[in-house]
Backbone as numpy.savetxt, mean C-alpha at the origin, in Angstrom:
# Nx Ny Nz CAx CAy CAz Cx Cy Cz
-24.26 18.65 -3.26 -24.09 17.60 -2.26 -25.45 17.35 -1.61
-25.84 16.10 -1.57 -27.13 15.74 -0.99 -27.02 15.60 0.51
-28.15 15.45 1.16 -28.16 15.27 2.61 -27.44 14.00 3.01
-27.60 12.94 2.22 -26.90 11.69 2.50 -25.39 11.86 2.44
-24.93 12.64 1.44 -23.49 12.91 1.34 -23.00 13.71 2.54
-23.80 14.66 2.99 -23.40 15.47 4.15 -23.31 14.59 5.39
-24.24 13.67 5.54 -24.17 12.76 6.68 -22.97 11.83 6.57
-22.69 11.37 5.36 -21.55 10.46 5.17 -20.23 11.16 5.46
-20.15 12.45 5.23 -18.90 13.18 5.45 -18.75 13.69 6.88
-19.76 13.53 7.69 -19.67 13.98 9.08 -18.83 12.98 9.87
-17.61 13.39 10.31 -16.74 12.44 10.99 -17.24 12.02 12.37
-18.19 12.76 12.93 -18.69 12.41 14.26 -19.78 11.34 14.19
-20.34 11.12 13.01 -21.43 10.16 12.87 -20.86 8.74 12.90
-21.32 7.91 13.85 -20.79 6.54 13.92 -21.38 5.64 12.83
-20.61 4.66 12.44 -21.04 3.63 11.49 -21.31 2.35 12.26
-22.23 1.56 11.78 -22.40 0.21 12.31 -21.69 -0.74 11.35
-21.42 -1.97 11.81 -20.78 -2.95 10.95 -21.67 -3.29 9.76
-22.98 -3.31 9.98 -23.92 -3.61 8.90 -23.88 -2.50 7.84
-23.80 -1.25 8.29 -23.74 -0.14 7.35 -22.42 -0.15 6.58
-21.33 -0.47 7.28 -20.03 -0.56 6.62 -20.06 -1.63 5.52
-20.72 -2.75 5.80 -20.77 -3.85 4.83 -21.47 -3.47 3.53
-22.31 -2.43 3.56 -23.00 -2.01 2.34 -22.10 -1.20 1.42
-20.99 -0.72 1.91 -20.06 0.09 1.10 -18.93 -0.80 0.59
-19.26 -1.70 -0.33 -18.29 -2.68 -0.79 -18.20 -2.78 -2.31
-18.51 -1.70 -2.99 -18.45 -1.71 -4.46 -17.37 -0.74 -4.94
-17.04 -0.85 -6.21 -16.03 0.03 -6.80 -16.46 1.49 -6.74
-17.75 1.75 -6.84 -18.26 3.12 -6.82 -18.46 3.66 -5.41
-18.40 2.80 -4.41 -18.65 3.21 -3.03 -17.91 2.26 -2.09
-16.64 2.55 -1.83 -15.80 1.63 -1.05 -15.34 2.28 0.25
-15.73 1.67 1.37 -15.28 2.11 2.68 -14.52 0.96 3.32
-13.49 1.28 4.08 -12.68 0.27 4.76 -12.51 0.71 6.20
-12.65 -0.21 7.15 -12.43 0.09 8.56 -11.02 -0.33 8.95
-10.31 0.57 9.62 -8.97 0.27 10.14 -8.88 0.86 11.53
-8.61 0.01 12.51 -8.48 0.41 13.91 -9.68 1.22 14.42
-10.87 0.78 14.05 -12.08 1.40 14.56 -12.51 2.66 13.84
-11.81 3.04 12.77 -12.21 4.20 11.97 -12.53 3.73 10.56
-13.49 4.40 9.93 -13.91 4.04 8.59 -13.34 5.06 7.61
-12.74 4.55 6.53 -12.13 5.40 5.52 -12.84 5.19 4.19
-13.20 6.30 3.54 -13.78 6.23 2.21 -12.62 6.19 1.22
-12.39 5.05 0.59 -11.25 4.86 -0.31 -11.70 4.75 -1.77
-12.88 5.23 -2.07 -13.44 5.11 -3.41 -12.54 5.75 -4.46
-12.08 6.95 -4.20 -11.25 7.67 -5.17 -9.84 7.08 -5.28
-9.43 6.32 -4.30 -8.07 5.78 -4.24 -7.94 4.41 -4.90
-9.05 3.75 -5.16 -9.01 2.37 -5.66 -8.15 2.24 -6.91
-8.30 3.14 -7.86 -7.55 3.02 -9.11 -6.06 3.29 -8.93
-5.65 3.92 -7.83 -4.24 4.24 -7.60 -3.59 3.33 -6.56
-4.31 2.34 -6.05 -3.77 1.48 -5.01 -2.58 0.67 -5.53
-1.44 0.71 -4.83 -0.25 0.01 -5.32 -0.44 -1.50 -5.45
-1.33 -2.07 -4.67 -1.56 -3.51 -4.73 -2.60 -3.91 -5.76
-3.15 -2.95 -6.46 -4.17 -3.23 -7.46 -5.57 -3.02 -6.92
-6.50 -2.86 -7.84 -7.89 -2.60 -7.46 -8.51 -3.78 -6.71
-8.22 -4.98 -7.17 -8.83 -6.17 -6.55 -8.47 -6.30 -5.08
-7.23 -5.96 -4.75 -6.79 -6.06 -3.36 -7.63 -5.16 -2.46
-7.84 -3.93 -2.88 -8.61 -3.00 -2.07 -10.09 -3.35 -2.08
-10.58 -3.85 -3.19 -12.00 -4.23 -3.24 -12.29 -5.43 -2.35
-11.31 -6.29 -2.13 -11.51 -7.40 -1.19 -11.71 -6.90 0.23
-11.09 -5.77 0.57 -11.21 -5.21 1.91 -12.41 -4.28 2.04
-13.00 -3.86 0.94 -14.10 -2.90 0.97 -15.28 -3.46 1.75
-15.81 -2.64 2.65 -16.95 -3.04 3.46 -16.58 -3.92 4.63
-15.28 -4.01 4.94 -14.82 -4.90 6.01 -13.80 -4.18 6.90
-13.40 -4.90 7.94 -12.34 -4.42 8.82 -11.00 -4.89 8.25
-10.13 -3.95 7.91 -8.83 -4.28 7.32 -7.69 -3.98 8.29
-7.96 -4.04 9.58 -6.95 -3.72 10.58 -5.75 -4.64 10.49
-5.97 -5.94 10.31 -4.84 -6.88 10.24 -3.97 -6.62 9.02
-4.59 -6.32 7.89 -3.82 -6.01 6.68 -3.06 -4.71 6.88
-3.70 -3.74 7.48 -3.05 -2.45 7.73 -1.87 -2.62 8.69
-2.02 -3.48 9.67 -0.93 -3.70 10.63 0.30 -4.26 9.93
0.09 -5.06 8.89 1.21 -5.62 8.14 1.98 -4.52 7.41
1.28 -3.49 6.94 1.91 -2.42 6.17 2.24 -1.21 7.02
2.03 -1.29 8.30 2.18 -0.13 9.17 3.65 0.18 9.44
3.91 1.38 9.93 5.27 1.81 10.19 5.92 1.07 11.35
5.15 0.31 12.10 5.76 -0.47 13.17 6.64 -1.57 12.61
6.47 -1.89 11.35 7.30 -2.91 10.70 8.52 -2.29 10.03
8.89 -1.10 10.41 9.99 -0.39 9.77 11.29 -1.18 9.75
11.72 -1.85 10.83 12.97 -2.63 10.75 12.92 -3.71 9.66
11.78 -4.34 9.49 11.66 -5.36 8.45 11.79 -4.74 7.06
11.23 -3.54 6.90 11.34 -2.85 5.62 12.79 -2.51 5.32
13.50 -1.99 6.31 14.90 -1.63 6.10 15.76 -2.86 5.83
15.45 -3.98 6.46 16.20 -5.21 6.20 15.96 -5.69 4.77
14.73 -5.59 4.32 14.43 -6.00 2.95 15.17 -5.12 1.95
15.16 -3.81 2.20 15.87 -2.90 1.29 17.37 -3.09 1.36
17.91 -3.39 2.52 19.35 -3.64 2.63 19.72 -4.85 1.77
18.90 -5.89 1.82 19.18 -7.08 1.01 19.08 -6.77 -0.49
18.05 -6.02 -0.87 17.87 -5.69 -2.29 19.04 -4.86 -2.79
19.42 -3.82 -2.06 20.51 -2.96 -2.52 21.86 -3.67 -2.46
22.05 -4.52 -1.49 23.29 -5.31 -1.43 23.39 -6.20 -2.66
22.29 -6.82 -3.03 22.28 -7.66 -4.23 22.54 -6.83 -5.48
21.93 -5.66 -5.57 22.15 -4.78 -6.72 23.62 -4.41 -6.87
24.19 -3.89 -5.80 25.58 -3.41 -5.87 26.56 -4.56 -6.06
26.37 -5.68 -5.38 27.28 -6.81 -5.51 27.24 -7.39 -6.92
26.04 -7.53 -7.47 25.92 -8.08 -8.82 26.55 -7.15 -9.85
26.29 -5.86 -9.72 26.88 -4.88 -10.64 28.40 -4.91 -10.55
28.92 -4.91 -9.34 30.37 -4.91 -9.13 31.01 -6.16 -9.73
30.42 -7.31 -9.46 30.99 -8.57 -9.95 30.98 -8.61 -11.48
29.91 -8.12 -12.10 29.82 -8.17 -13.57 30.92 -7.36 -14.25
31.25 -6.21 -13.69 32.15 -5.29 -14.39 33.56 -5.20 -13.83
33.76 -5.56 -12.58 35.05 -5.31 -11.96 35.80 -6.55 -11.49
35.20 -7.71 -11.55 35.90 -8.95 -11.20 36.33 -9.60 -12.52
37.65 -9.65 -12.78 38.12 -10.14 -14.09 37.64 -11.55 -14.43
37.58 -12.44 -13.45 37.15 -13.82 -13.71 35.74 -13.85 -14.29
34.85 -13.00 -13.77 33.46 -12.96 -14.25 33.36 -12.13 -15.53
34.07 -11.01 -15.58 34.00 -10.12 -16.74 34.44 -10.80 -18.03
35.31 -11.80 -17.92 35.82 -12.50 -19.10 34.93 -13.66 -19.53
33.94 -14.00 -18.77 33.09 -15.15 -19.08 31.63 -14.70 -19.27
31.17 -14.86 -20.47 29.83 -14.39 -20.84 28.73 -15.08 -20.03
28.87 -16.37 -19.79 27.84 -17.10 -19.05 27.71 -16.58 -17.62
28.82 -16.32 -16.95 28.76 -15.77 -15.59 28.18 -14.36 -15.59
28.50 -13.58 -16.62 27.91 -12.25 -16.72 26.39 -12.35 -16.85
25.93 -13.32 -17.64 24.49 -13.51 -17.81 23.83 -13.90 -16.49
24.49 -14.77 -15.73 23.94 -15.18 -14.44 23.80 -13.98 -13.51
24.85 -13.17 -13.42 24.78 -12.01 -12.54 23.84 -10.93 -13.08
23.67 -10.87 -14.40 22.68 -9.94 -14.97 21.27 -10.35 -14.57
21.01 -11.65 -14.55 19.69 -12.14 -14.12 19.48 -11.82 -12.64
20.50 -12.03 -11.83 20.40 -11.69 -10.40 20.13 -10.20 -10.23
20.84 -9.38 -11.00 20.63 -7.93 -10.95 19.20 -7.58 -11.37
18.71 -8.21 -12.42 17.34 -7.96 -12.87 16.31 -8.37 -11.84
16.52 -9.50 -11.19 15.59 -9.94 -10.15 15.58 -8.98 -8.96
16.75 -8.46 -8.61 16.80 -7.49 -7.51 16.07 -6.22 -7.88
16.22 -5.77 -9.13 15.50 -4.58 -9.59 13.99 -4.82 -9.57
13.58 -6.00 -10.02 12.15 -6.33 -10.03 11.59 -6.38 -8.62
12.35 -6.93 -7.69 11.91 -6.99 -6.29 11.76 -5.58 -5.73
12.67 -4.70 -6.08 12.58 -3.31 -5.61 11.32 -2.66 -6.14
11.04 -2.80 -7.42 9.87 -2.17 -8.01 8.58 -2.77 -7.47
8.55 -4.08 -7.23 7.35 -4.73 -6.72 6.97 -4.20 -5.35
7.96 -3.94 -4.51 7.67 -3.48 -3.16 7.79 -1.99 -2.99
7.94 -1.28 -4.07 8.22 0.15 -3.99 7.15 0.92 -3.24
5.88 0.69 -3.56 4.82 1.45 -2.91 4.76 1.20 -1.42
4.86 -0.05 -0.99 4.76 -0.36 0.43 6.03 -0.11 1.20
7.17 -0.32 0.56 8.43 -0.24 1.29 8.93 1.19 1.42
8.82 1.97 0.38 9.32 3.34 0.47 8.36 4.21 1.28
7.09 4.15 0.94 6.13 4.99 1.65 5.74 4.38 2.98
5.83 3.06 3.07 5.61 2.33 4.32 4.37 2.80 5.06
3.28 2.58 4.49 2.03 2.95 5.13 0.91 2.75 4.15
-0.24 3.13 4.53 -1.37 2.98 3.65 -1.45 4.27 2.85
-0.90 4.24 1.66 -0.78 5.43 0.84 -2.17 5.87 0.39
-2.52 7.09 0.71 -3.78 7.64 0.25 -4.92 7.52 1.23
-4.77 6.76 2.29 -5.85 6.65 3.28 -5.58 7.68 4.35
-5.90 8.91 4.07 -5.57 10.00 4.98 -6.73 10.32 5.90
-6.39 10.71 7.11 -7.39 11.27 8.01 -7.34 12.77 7.83
-8.44 13.35 7.46 -8.48 14.79 7.25 -9.76 15.35 7.84
-9.83 16.65 7.86 -11.08 17.30 8.25 -12.07 17.04 7.12
-13.08 16.27 7.39 -13.95 15.77 6.34 -15.14 16.68 6.06
-15.15 17.85 6.60 -16.28 18.74 6.35 -16.12 19.49 5.03
-14.95 19.49 4.46 -14.70 20.18 3.20 -15.18 19.34 2.03
-15.79 19.97 1.05 -16.24 19.25 -0.14 -15.06 18.79 -1.00
-13.91 19.43 -0.85 -12.76 19.09 -1.68 -11.95 17.92 -1.12
-12.28 17.45 0.06 -11.52 16.37 0.68 -12.02 15.03 0.15
-11.16 14.26 -0.53 -11.63 13.01 -1.10 -11.74 11.86 -0.11
-11.03 11.91 1.01 -11.02 10.79 1.95 -11.72 11.21 3.23
-12.66 10.39 3.67 -13.39 10.73 4.88 -13.17 9.66 5.93
-13.25 10.07 7.18 -13.10 9.11 8.27 -14.33 9.16 9.16
-14.62 8.03 9.77 -15.77 7.92 10.65 -15.43 6.96 11.78
-16.20 7.02 12.83 -16.05 6.05 13.91 -17.01 4.90 13.67
-16.66 3.73 14.18 -17.56 2.58 14.13 -18.16 2.42 15.52
-19.48 2.36 15.58 -20.11 2.17 16.89 -20.01 0.71 17.27
-19.73 0.46 18.52 -19.58 -0.92 19.02 -20.89 -1.45 19.51
């Protein structure tokens, strides 16, 4: 570990906005959220929204994006999941247990498409809705060499 790496891992060392802006590449990505800087370089390939989404935020303040995915939106997440699961169960039930639909292939196909769309919606939002937070952007004691995510303060 070089001296620069040791300074970068020191959580007490403040960042300036200009310095944050230099960390905007795939090999060196830092993101500011609520006044703290997170090194998300190792997380880019595992980001549920894709690499491009995180790279757009690299070197910038992502507080507004983080607020959208934060746990304060928990009621909205539960409402979305209630709708998805209601659609799943209702479509499944209608396909197999309602005689009028079960006897008509076209109606079964319609409800199968609805069921498939509900499953796709569940999978699309799985990372954000189930974990409901910024997965992988952890605040940890950054003095350890084994810690992949580092946090810093931004000087005002």
